[in-house]
Amino acid sequence: MLPGAVPAPRRPAAGPVRGASAWLPTAPCSPRDCVESGRSWTGVPRAVLRLTGLLAVVVLGIALIPPAGRLRDEPRQRWIRRWCLAVVRTAGVRTRITGAAPPAGPVLIVADHVSWLDVPLLAAVRPARMVAKAEVRGWPVMGALAARGGTLFIDRDRLRALPATVERIAGTLRGGSAVAAFPEGSTWCGRARGRYHRALFQAALDAGAPVQPVRIRYRSADGTASTVPAFVGEDSLLASLWRVVSARGLVAEVVLPPPLPAGGHPDRRSLAEAARKRTRDPGPHTAAHP
């Protein structure tokens, strides 16, 4: 996983979760009901080899953070992209990336959230400061790495903190940085989608920054949609990792539609809806949970 970035928080899957604030997730997905297994006992040696390689790539990335931080912006971003692609490919997932994000300047990058793989995939498109819940700051090791990586922490349980959070994200964009976020607020299984919380898009409006929608889909070797990489409900990271490294023929499709230009939408409602439409599959798609 990209240092400084974390997936959305887990929640019990006993029906839809009703949040107390605009940041809390509402996904009803659960591993038992939504996620197919990628396990094959005949492939255990391959899975162990992938997991070992993935651990080595992550440790190497952490060790190289200090020297990478001394590089100029362009070579540092190139190194981050390559490392993130190595994380995904070492896990046994092939990638197909179509399109490109604006190479420089402020941009809000948004995508549907399915898996922990989403984070390195977004960073492979363009390295950015991730948005994460405030509790991550207190996590052992990962909290320090997240803070060092420039993560923007949000207090999702306090509505009164929302304006300050929006202003902080807007200030980051005004400073010329890219910010990446998952507006659904939680992971979904990939066969259903959540609504986009609009507060993040207010930050883009306030900063006069474009929005880059990103469509991430996971497919099996035969081209059908796969929920194997999903990281939902009460799922553990270890269980999700094992499903991914045990699977054969997983492909991550990353499509970047044209960005939504700054000033192209009058309010956050229309901007959020436009971004959500651009992350939709070209074919028929339903937002209803199976």
PDB file of N, CA, C and O in Angstrom, residues 22-74:
ATOM      1  N   ALA A  22     -21.833  13.528   7.418  1.00  0.00           N
ATOM      2  CA  ALA A  22     -21.729  13.443   5.961  1.00  0.00           C
ATOM      3  C   ALA A  22     -20.560  12.595   5.503  1.00  0.00           C
ATOM      4  O   ALA A  22     -20.472  12.229   4.340  1.00  0.00           O
ATOM      5  N   TRP A  23     -19.638  12.259   6.419  1.00  0.00           N
ATOM      6  CA  TRP A  23     -18.462  11.492   6.026  1.00  0.00           C
ATOM      7  C   TRP A  23     -18.637   9.989   6.227  1.00  0.00           C
ATOM      8  O   TRP A  23     -17.865   9.199   5.705  1.00  0.00           O
ATOM      9  N   LEU A  24     -19.624   9.567   7.034  1.00  0.00           N
ATOM     10  CA  LEU A  24     -19.707   8.164   7.398  1.00  0.00           C
ATOM     11  C   LEU A  24     -20.232   7.305   6.258  1.00  0.00           C
ATOM     12  O   LEU A  24     -21.086   7.726   5.488  1.00  0.00           O
ATOM     13  N   PRO A  25     -19.739   6.058   6.140  1.00  0.00           N
ATOM     14  CA  PRO A  25     -20.128   5.199   5.029  1.00  0.00           C
ATOM     15  C   PRO A  25     -21.534   4.644   5.171  1.00  0.00           C
ATOM     16  O   PRO A  25     -22.093   4.598   6.262  1.00  0.00           O
ATOM     17  N   THR A  26     -22.107   4.208   4.051  1.00  0.00           N
ATOM     18  CA  THR A  26     -23.438   3.631   4.057  1.00  0.00           C
ATOM     19  C   THR A  26     -23.485   2.335   3.259  1.00  0.00           C
ATOM     20  O   THR A  26     -24.542   1.887   2.867  1.00  0.00           O
ATOM     21  N   ALA A  27     -22.340   1.731   2.978  1.00  0.00           N
ATOM     22  CA  ALA A  27     -22.313   0.537   2.143  1.00  0.00           C
ATOM     23  C   ALA A  27     -22.858  -0.681   2.882  1.00  0.00           C
ATOM     24  O   ALA A  27     -22.456  -0.963   4.004  1.00  0.00           O
ATOM     25  N   PRO A  28     -23.771  -1.418   2.259  1.00  0.00           N
ATOM     26  CA  PRO A  28     -24.283  -2.645   2.869  1.00  0.00           C
ATOM     27  C   PRO A  28     -23.492  -3.882   2.482  1.00  0.00           C
ATOM     28  O   PRO A  28     -23.859  -4.991   2.844  1.00  0.00           O
ATOM     29  N   CYS A  29     -22.418  -3.737   1.704  1.00  0.00           N
ATOM     30  CA  CYS A  29     -21.662  -4.886   1.208  1.00  0.00           C
ATOM     31  C   CYS A  29     -20.976  -5.629   2.359  1.00  0.00           C
ATOM     32  O   CYS A  29     -20.526  -5.024   3.333  1.00  0.00           O
ATOM     33  N   SER A  30     -20.861  -6.947   2.218  1.00  0.00           N
ATOM     34  CA  SER A  30     -20.165  -7.766   3.199  1.00  0.00           C
ATOM     35  C   SER A  30     -19.416  -8.877   2.476  1.00  0.00           C
ATOM     36  O   SER A  30     -19.796  -9.276   1.379  1.00  0.00           O
ATOM     37  N   PRO A  31     -18.327  -9.392   3.066  1.00  0.00           N
ATOM     38  CA  PRO A  31     -17.579 -10.475   2.406  1.00  0.00           C
ATOM     39  C   PRO A  31     -18.441 -11.698   2.142  1.00  0.00           C
ATOM     40  O   PRO A  31     -18.329 -12.341   1.102  1.00  0.00           O
ATOM     41  N   ARG A  32     -19.326 -12.047   3.086  1.00  0.00           N
ATOM     42  CA  ARG A  32     -20.136 -13.246   2.938  1.00  0.00           C
ATOM     43  C   ARG A  32     -21.124 -13.138   1.788  1.00  0.00           C
ATOM     44  O   ARG A  32     -21.332 -14.077   1.027  1.00  0.00           O
ATOM     45  N   ASP A  33     -21.735 -11.959   1.632  1.00  0.00           N
ATOM     46  CA  ASP A  33     -22.807 -11.802   0.648  1.00  0.00           C
ATOM     47  C   ASP A  33     -22.317 -11.339  -0.720  1.00  0.00           C
ATOM     48  O   ASP A  33     -22.994 -11.569  -1.724  1.00  0.00           O
ATOM     49  N   CYS A  34     -21.180 -10.670  -0.774  1.00  0.00           N
ATOM     50  CA  CYS A  34     -20.789  -9.986  -2.006  1.00  0.00           C
ATOM     51  C   CYS A  34     -19.501 -10.478  -2.649  1.00  0.00           C
ATOM     52  O   CYS A  34     -19.296 -10.278  -3.841  1.00  0.00           O
ATOM     53  N   VAL A  35     -18.613 -11.076  -1.881  1.00  0.00           N
ATOM     54  CA  VAL A  35     -17.254 -11.309  -2.364  1.00  0.00           C
ATOM     55  C   VAL A  35     -17.053 -12.771  -2.743  1.00  0.00           C
ATOM     56  O   VAL A  35     -17.280 -13.665  -1.923  1.00  0.00           O
ATOM     57  N   GLU A  36     -16.633 -12.993  -3.970  1.00  0.00           N
ATOM     58  CA  GLU A  36     -16.311 -14.343  -4.423  1.00  0.00           C
ATOM     59  C   GLU A  36     -14.920 -14.717  -3.972  1.00  0.00           C
ATOM     60  O   GLU A  36     -14.063 -13.852  -3.756  1.00  0.00           O
ATOM     61  N   SER A  37     -14.669 -15.975  -3.820  1.00  0.00           N
ATOM     62  CA  SER A  37     -13.374 -16.439  -3.349  1.00  0.00           C
ATOM     63  C   SER A  37     -12.415 -16.625  -4.517  1.00  0.00           C
ATOM     64  O   SER A  37     -12.793 -17.109  -5.572  1.00  0.00           O
ATOM     65  N   GLY A  38     -11.165 -16.236  -4.292  1.00  0.00           N
ATOM     66  CA  GLY A  38     -10.145 -16.461  -5.315  1.00  0.00           C
ATOM     67  C   GLY A  38      -9.225 -17.596  -4.933  1.00  0.00           C
ATOM     68  O   GLY A  38      -8.192 -17.803  -5.536  1.00  0.00           O
ATOM     69  N   ARG A  39      -9.619 -18.376  -3.895  1.00  0.00           N
ATOM     70  CA  ARG A  39      -8.726 -19.383  -3.348  1.00  0.00           C
ATOM     71  C   ARG A  39      -8.721 -20.666  -4.172  1.00  0.00           C
ATOM     72  O   ARG A  39      -9.745 -21.137  -4.637  1.00  0.00           O
ATOM     73  N   SER A  40      -7.548 -21.224  -4.297  1.00  0.00           N
ATOM     74  CA  SER A  40      -7.362 -22.527  -4.943  1.00  0.00           C
ATOM     75  C   SER A  40      -6.190 -23.195  -4.237  1.00  0.00           C
ATOM     76  O   SER A  40      -5.076 -22.671  -4.255  1.00  0.00           O
ATOM     77  N   TRP A  41      -6.485 -24.316  -3.565  1.00  0.00           N
ATOM     78  CA  TRP A  41      -5.427 -24.942  -2.776  1.00  0.00           C
ATOM     79  C   TRP A  41      -4.240 -25.350  -3.640  1.00  0.00           C
ATOM     80  O   TRP A  41      -3.102 -25.418  -3.173  1.00  0.00           O
ATOM     81  N   THR A  42      -4.483 -25.635  -4.914  1.00  0.00           N
ATOM     82  CA  THR A  42      -3.366 -25.980  -5.790  1.00  0.00           C
ATOM     83  C   THR A  42      -2.463 -24.787  -6.062  1.00  0.00           C
ATOM     84  O   THR A  42      -1.336 -24.935  -6.506  1.00  0.00           O
ATOM     85  N   GLY A  43      -2.990 -23.577  -5.790  1.00  0.00           N
ATOM     86  CA  GLY A  43      -2.205 -22.379  -6.053  1.00  0.00           C
ATOM     87  C   GLY A  43      -1.588 -21.771  -4.814  1.00  0.00           C
ATOM     88  O   GLY A  43      -1.099 -20.631  -4.854  1.00  0.00           O
ATOM     89  N   VAL A  44      -1.582 -22.511  -3.692  1.00  0.00           N
ATOM     90  CA  VAL A  44      -1.035 -21.970  -2.442  1.00  0.00           C
ATOM     91  C   VAL A  44       0.442 -21.580  -2.578  1.00  0.00           C
ATOM     92  O   VAL A  44       0.836 -20.490  -2.124  1.00  0.00           O
ATOM     93  N   PRO A  45       1.299 -22.397  -3.167  1.00  0.00           N
ATOM     94  CA  PRO A  45       2.710 -21.968  -3.305  1.00  0.00           C
ATOM     95  C   PRO A  45       2.842 -20.659  -4.084  1.00  0.00           C
ATOM     96  O   PRO A  45       3.655 -19.796  -3.709  1.00  0.00           O
ATOM     97  N   ARG A  46       2.049 -20.510  -5.153  1.00  0.00           N
ATOM     98  CA  ARG A  46       2.096 -19.266  -5.917  1.00  0.00           C
ATOM     99  C   ARG A  46       1.630 -18.088  -5.069  1.00  0.00           C
ATOM    100  O   ARG A  46       2.225 -17.000  -5.104  1.00  0.00           O
ATOM    101  N   ALA A  47       0.572 -18.301  -4.269  1.00  0.00           N
ATOM    102  CA  ALA A  47       0.057 -17.231  -3.424  1.00  0.00           C
ATOM    103  C   ALA A  47       1.084 -16.813  -2.375  1.00  0.00           C
ATOM    104  O   ALA A  47       1.276 -15.625  -2.109  1.00  0.00           O
ATOM    105  N   VAL A  48       1.760 -17.802  -1.771  1.00  0.00           N
ATOM    106  CA  VAL A  48       2.786 -17.499  -0.765  1.00  0.00           C
ATOM    107  C   VAL A  48       3.933 -16.719  -1.400  1.00  0.00           C
ATOM    108  O   VAL A  48       4.463 -15.761  -0.808  1.00  0.00           O
ATOM    109  N   LEU A  49       4.319 -17.114  -2.610  1.00  0.00           N
ATOM    110  CA  LEU A  49       5.398 -16.417  -3.308  1.00  0.00           C
ATOM    111  C   LEU A  49       5.003 -14.966  -3.594  1.00  0.00           C
ATOM    112  O   LEU A  49       5.809 -14.039  -3.393  1.00  0.00           O
ATOM    113  N   ARG A  50       3.766 -14.768  -4.040  1.00  0.00           N
ATOM    114  CA  ARG A  50       3.295 -13.403  -4.309  1.00  0.00           C
ATOM    115  C   ARG A  50       3.258 -12.574  -3.031  1.00  0.00           C
ATOM    116  O   ARG A  50       3.666 -11.409  -3.022  1.00  0.00           O
ATOM    117  N   LEU A  51       2.764 -13.180  -1.961  1.00  0.00           N
ATOM    118  CA  LEU A  51       2.672 -12.441  -0.699  1.00  0.00           C
ATOM    119  C   LEU A  51       4.051 -12.055  -0.183  1.00  0.00           C
ATOM    120  O   LEU A  51       4.262 -10.932   0.309  1.00  0.00           O
ATOM    121  N   THR A  52       5.006 -12.961  -0.327  1.00  0.00           N
ATOM    122  CA  THR A  52       6.379 -12.666   0.092  1.00  0.00           C
ATOM    123  C   THR A  52       6.972 -11.541  -0.754  1.00  0.00           C
ATOM    124  O   THR A  52       7.615 -10.615  -0.233  1.00  0.00           O
ATOM    125  N   GLY A  53       6.729 -11.614  -2.060  1.00  0.00           N
ATOM    126  CA  GLY A  53       7.226 -10.562  -2.944  1.00  0.00           C
ATOM    127  C   GLY A  53       6.583  -9.221  -2.650  1.00  0.00           C
ATOM    128  O   GLY A  53       7.250  -8.174  -2.677  1.00  0.00           O
ATOM    129  N   LEU A  54       5.283  -9.244  -2.337  1.00  0.00           N
ATOM    130  CA  LEU A  54       4.572  -8.007  -2.020  1.00  0.00           C
ATOM    131  C   LEU A  54       5.140  -7.374  -0.756  1.00  0.00           C
ATOM    132  O   LEU A  54       5.357  -6.153  -0.706  1.00  0.00           O
ATOM    133  N   LEU A  55       5.400  -8.190   0.252  1.00  0.00           N
ATOM    134  CA  LEU A  55       5.987  -7.683   1.490  1.00  0.00           C
ATOM    135  C   LEU A  55       7.350  -7.054   1.220  1.00  0.00           C
ATOM    136  O   LEU A  55       7.674  -5.979   1.744  1.00  0.00           O
ATOM    137  N   ALA A  56       8.148  -7.700   0.358  1.00  0.00           N
ATOM    138  CA  ALA A  56       9.482  -7.174   0.040  1.00  0.00           C
ATOM    139  C   ALA A  56       9.385  -5.834  -0.675  1.00  0.00           C
ATOM    140  O   ALA A  56      10.158  -4.907  -0.385  1.00  0.00           O
ATOM    141  N   VAL A  57       8.424  -5.708  -1.613  1.00  0.00           N
ATOM    142  CA  VAL A  57       8.261  -4.449  -2.341  1.00  0.00           C
ATOM    143  C   VAL A  57       7.823  -3.333  -1.395  1.00  0.00           C
ATOM    144  O   VAL A  57       8.312  -2.193  -1.483  1.00  0.00           O
ATOM    145  N   VAL A  58       6.905  -3.637  -0.466  1.00  0.00           N
ATOM    146  CA  VAL A  58       6.430  -2.626   0.481  1.00  0.00           C
ATOM    147  C   VAL A  58       7.564  -2.181   1.402  1.00  0.00           C
ATOM    148  O   VAL A  58       7.767  -0.980   1.633  1.00  0.00           O
ATOM    149  N   VAL A  59       8.326  -3.137   1.927  1.00  0.00           N
ATOM    150  CA  VAL A  59       9.450  -2.797   2.818  1.00  0.00           C
ATOM    151  C   VAL A  59      10.482  -1.960   2.071  1.00  0.00           C
ATOM    152  O   VAL A  59      11.015  -0.974   2.613  1.00  0.00           O
ATOM    153  N   LEU A  60      10.769  -2.330   0.830  1.00  0.00           N
ATOM    154  CA  LEU A  60      11.711  -1.552   0.029  1.00  0.00           C
ATOM    155  C   LEU A  60      11.207  -0.126  -0.174  1.00  0.00           C
ATOM    156  O   LEU A  60      11.975   0.844  -0.062  1.00  0.00           O
ATOM    157  N   GLY A  61       9.913   0.010  -0.449  1.00  0.00           N
ATOM    158  CA  GLY A  61       9.346   1.340  -0.640  1.00  0.00           C
ATOM    159  C   GLY A  61       9.464   2.201   0.609  1.00  0.00           C
ATOM    160  O   GLY A  61       9.797   3.387   0.527  1.00  0.00           O
ATOM    161  N   ILE A  62       9.198   1.595   1.761  1.00  0.00           N
ATOM    162  CA  ILE A  62       9.313   2.342   3.027  1.00  0.00           C
ATOM    163  C   ILE A  62      10.758   2.769   3.262  1.00  0.00           C
ATOM    164  O   ILE A  62      11.036   3.903   3.669  1.00  0.00           O
ATOM    165  N   ALA A  63      11.695   1.872   2.969  1.00  0.00           N
ATOM    166  CA  ALA A  63      13.110   2.191   3.178  1.00  0.00           C
ATOM    167  C   ALA A  63      13.586   3.310   2.267  1.00  0.00           C
ATOM    168  O   ALA A  63      14.492   4.076   2.626  1.00  0.00           O
ATOM    169  N   LEU A  64      12.964   3.426   1.090  1.00  0.00           N
ATOM    170  CA  LEU A  64      13.408   4.429   0.114  1.00  0.00           C
ATOM    171  C   LEU A  64      12.677   5.768   0.253  1.00  0.00           C
ATOM    172  O   LEU A  64      12.949   6.687  -0.524  1.00  0.00           O
ATOM    173  N   ILE A  65      11.764   5.881   1.227  1.00  0.00           N
ATOM    174  CA  ILE A  65      11.038   7.146   1.406  1.00  0.00           C
ATOM    175  C   ILE A  65      11.988   8.323   1.651  1.00  0.00           C
ATOM    176  O   ILE A  65      11.870   9.369   0.999  1.00  0.00           O
ATOM    177  N   PRO A  66      12.968   8.203   2.591  1.00  0.00           N
ATOM    178  CA  PRO A  66      13.858   9.366   2.836  1.00  0.00           C
ATOM    179  C   PRO A  66      14.636   9.806   1.604  1.00  0.00           C
ATOM    180  O   PRO A  66      14.605  10.991   1.246  1.00  0.00           O
ATOM    181  N   PRO A  67      15.330   8.905   0.885  1.00  0.00           N
ATOM    182  CA  PRO A  67      16.056   9.381  -0.306  1.00  0.00           C
ATOM    183  C   PRO A  67      15.127   9.870  -1.408  1.00  0.00           C
ATOM    184  O   PRO A  67      15.467  10.819  -2.124  1.00  0.00           O
ATOM    185  N   ALA A  68      13.957   9.247  -1.544  1.00  0.00           N
ATOM    186  CA  ALA A  68      13.016   9.692  -2.575  1.00  0.00           C
ATOM    187  C   ALA A  68      12.517  11.105  -2.288  1.00  0.00           C
ATOM    188  O   ALA A  68      12.253  11.891  -3.204  1.00  0.00           O
ATOM    189  N   GLY A  69      12.401  11.439  -0.998  1.00  0.00           N
ATOM    190  CA  GLY A  69      11.942  12.769  -0.628  1.00  0.00           C
ATOM    191  C   GLY A  69      12.915  13.871  -1.020  1.00  0.00           C
ATOM    192  O   GLY A  69      12.522  15.042  -1.080  1.00  0.00           O
ATOM    193  N   ARG A  70      14.158  13.513  -1.300  1.00  0.00           N
ATOM    194  CA  ARG A  70      15.158  14.514  -1.689  1.00  0.00           C
ATOM    195  C   ARG A  70      15.233  14.719  -3.199  1.00  0.00           C
ATOM    196  O   ARG A  70      15.972  15.575  -3.679  1.00  0.00           O
ATOM    197  N   LEU A  71      14.465  13.920  -3.935  1.00  0.00           N
ATOM    198  CA  LEU A  71      14.456  14.054  -5.396  1.00  0.00           C
ATOM    199  C   LEU A  71      13.625  15.254  -5.832  1.00  0.00           C
ATOM    200  O   LEU A  71      12.747  15.722  -5.102  1.00  0.00           O
ATOM    201  N   ARG A  72      13.908  15.734  -7.031  1.00  0.00           N
ATOM    202  CA  ARG A  72      13.061  16.770  -7.605  1.00  0.00           C
ATOM    203  C   ARG A  72      11.683  16.190  -7.916  1.00  0.00           C
ATOM    204  O   ARG A  72      11.515  14.982  -7.981  1.00  0.00           O
ATOM    205  N   ASP A  73      10.701  17.067  -8.107  1.00  0.00           N
ATOM    206  CA  ASP A  73       9.311  16.630  -8.198  1.00  0.00           C
ATOM    207  C   ASP A  73       9.090  15.591  -9.294  1.00  0.00           C
ATOM    208  O   ASP A  73       8.466  14.550  -9.071  1.00  0.00           O
ATOM    209  N   GLU A  74       9.611  15.833 -10.482  1.00  0.00           N
ATOM    210  CA  GLU A  74       9.337  14.931 -11.605  1.00  0.00           C
ATOM    211  C   GLU A  74       9.907  13.530 -11.388  1.00  0.00           C
ATOM    212  O   GLU A  74       9.184  12.535 -11.523  1.00  0.00           O
TER     213      GLU A  74
END
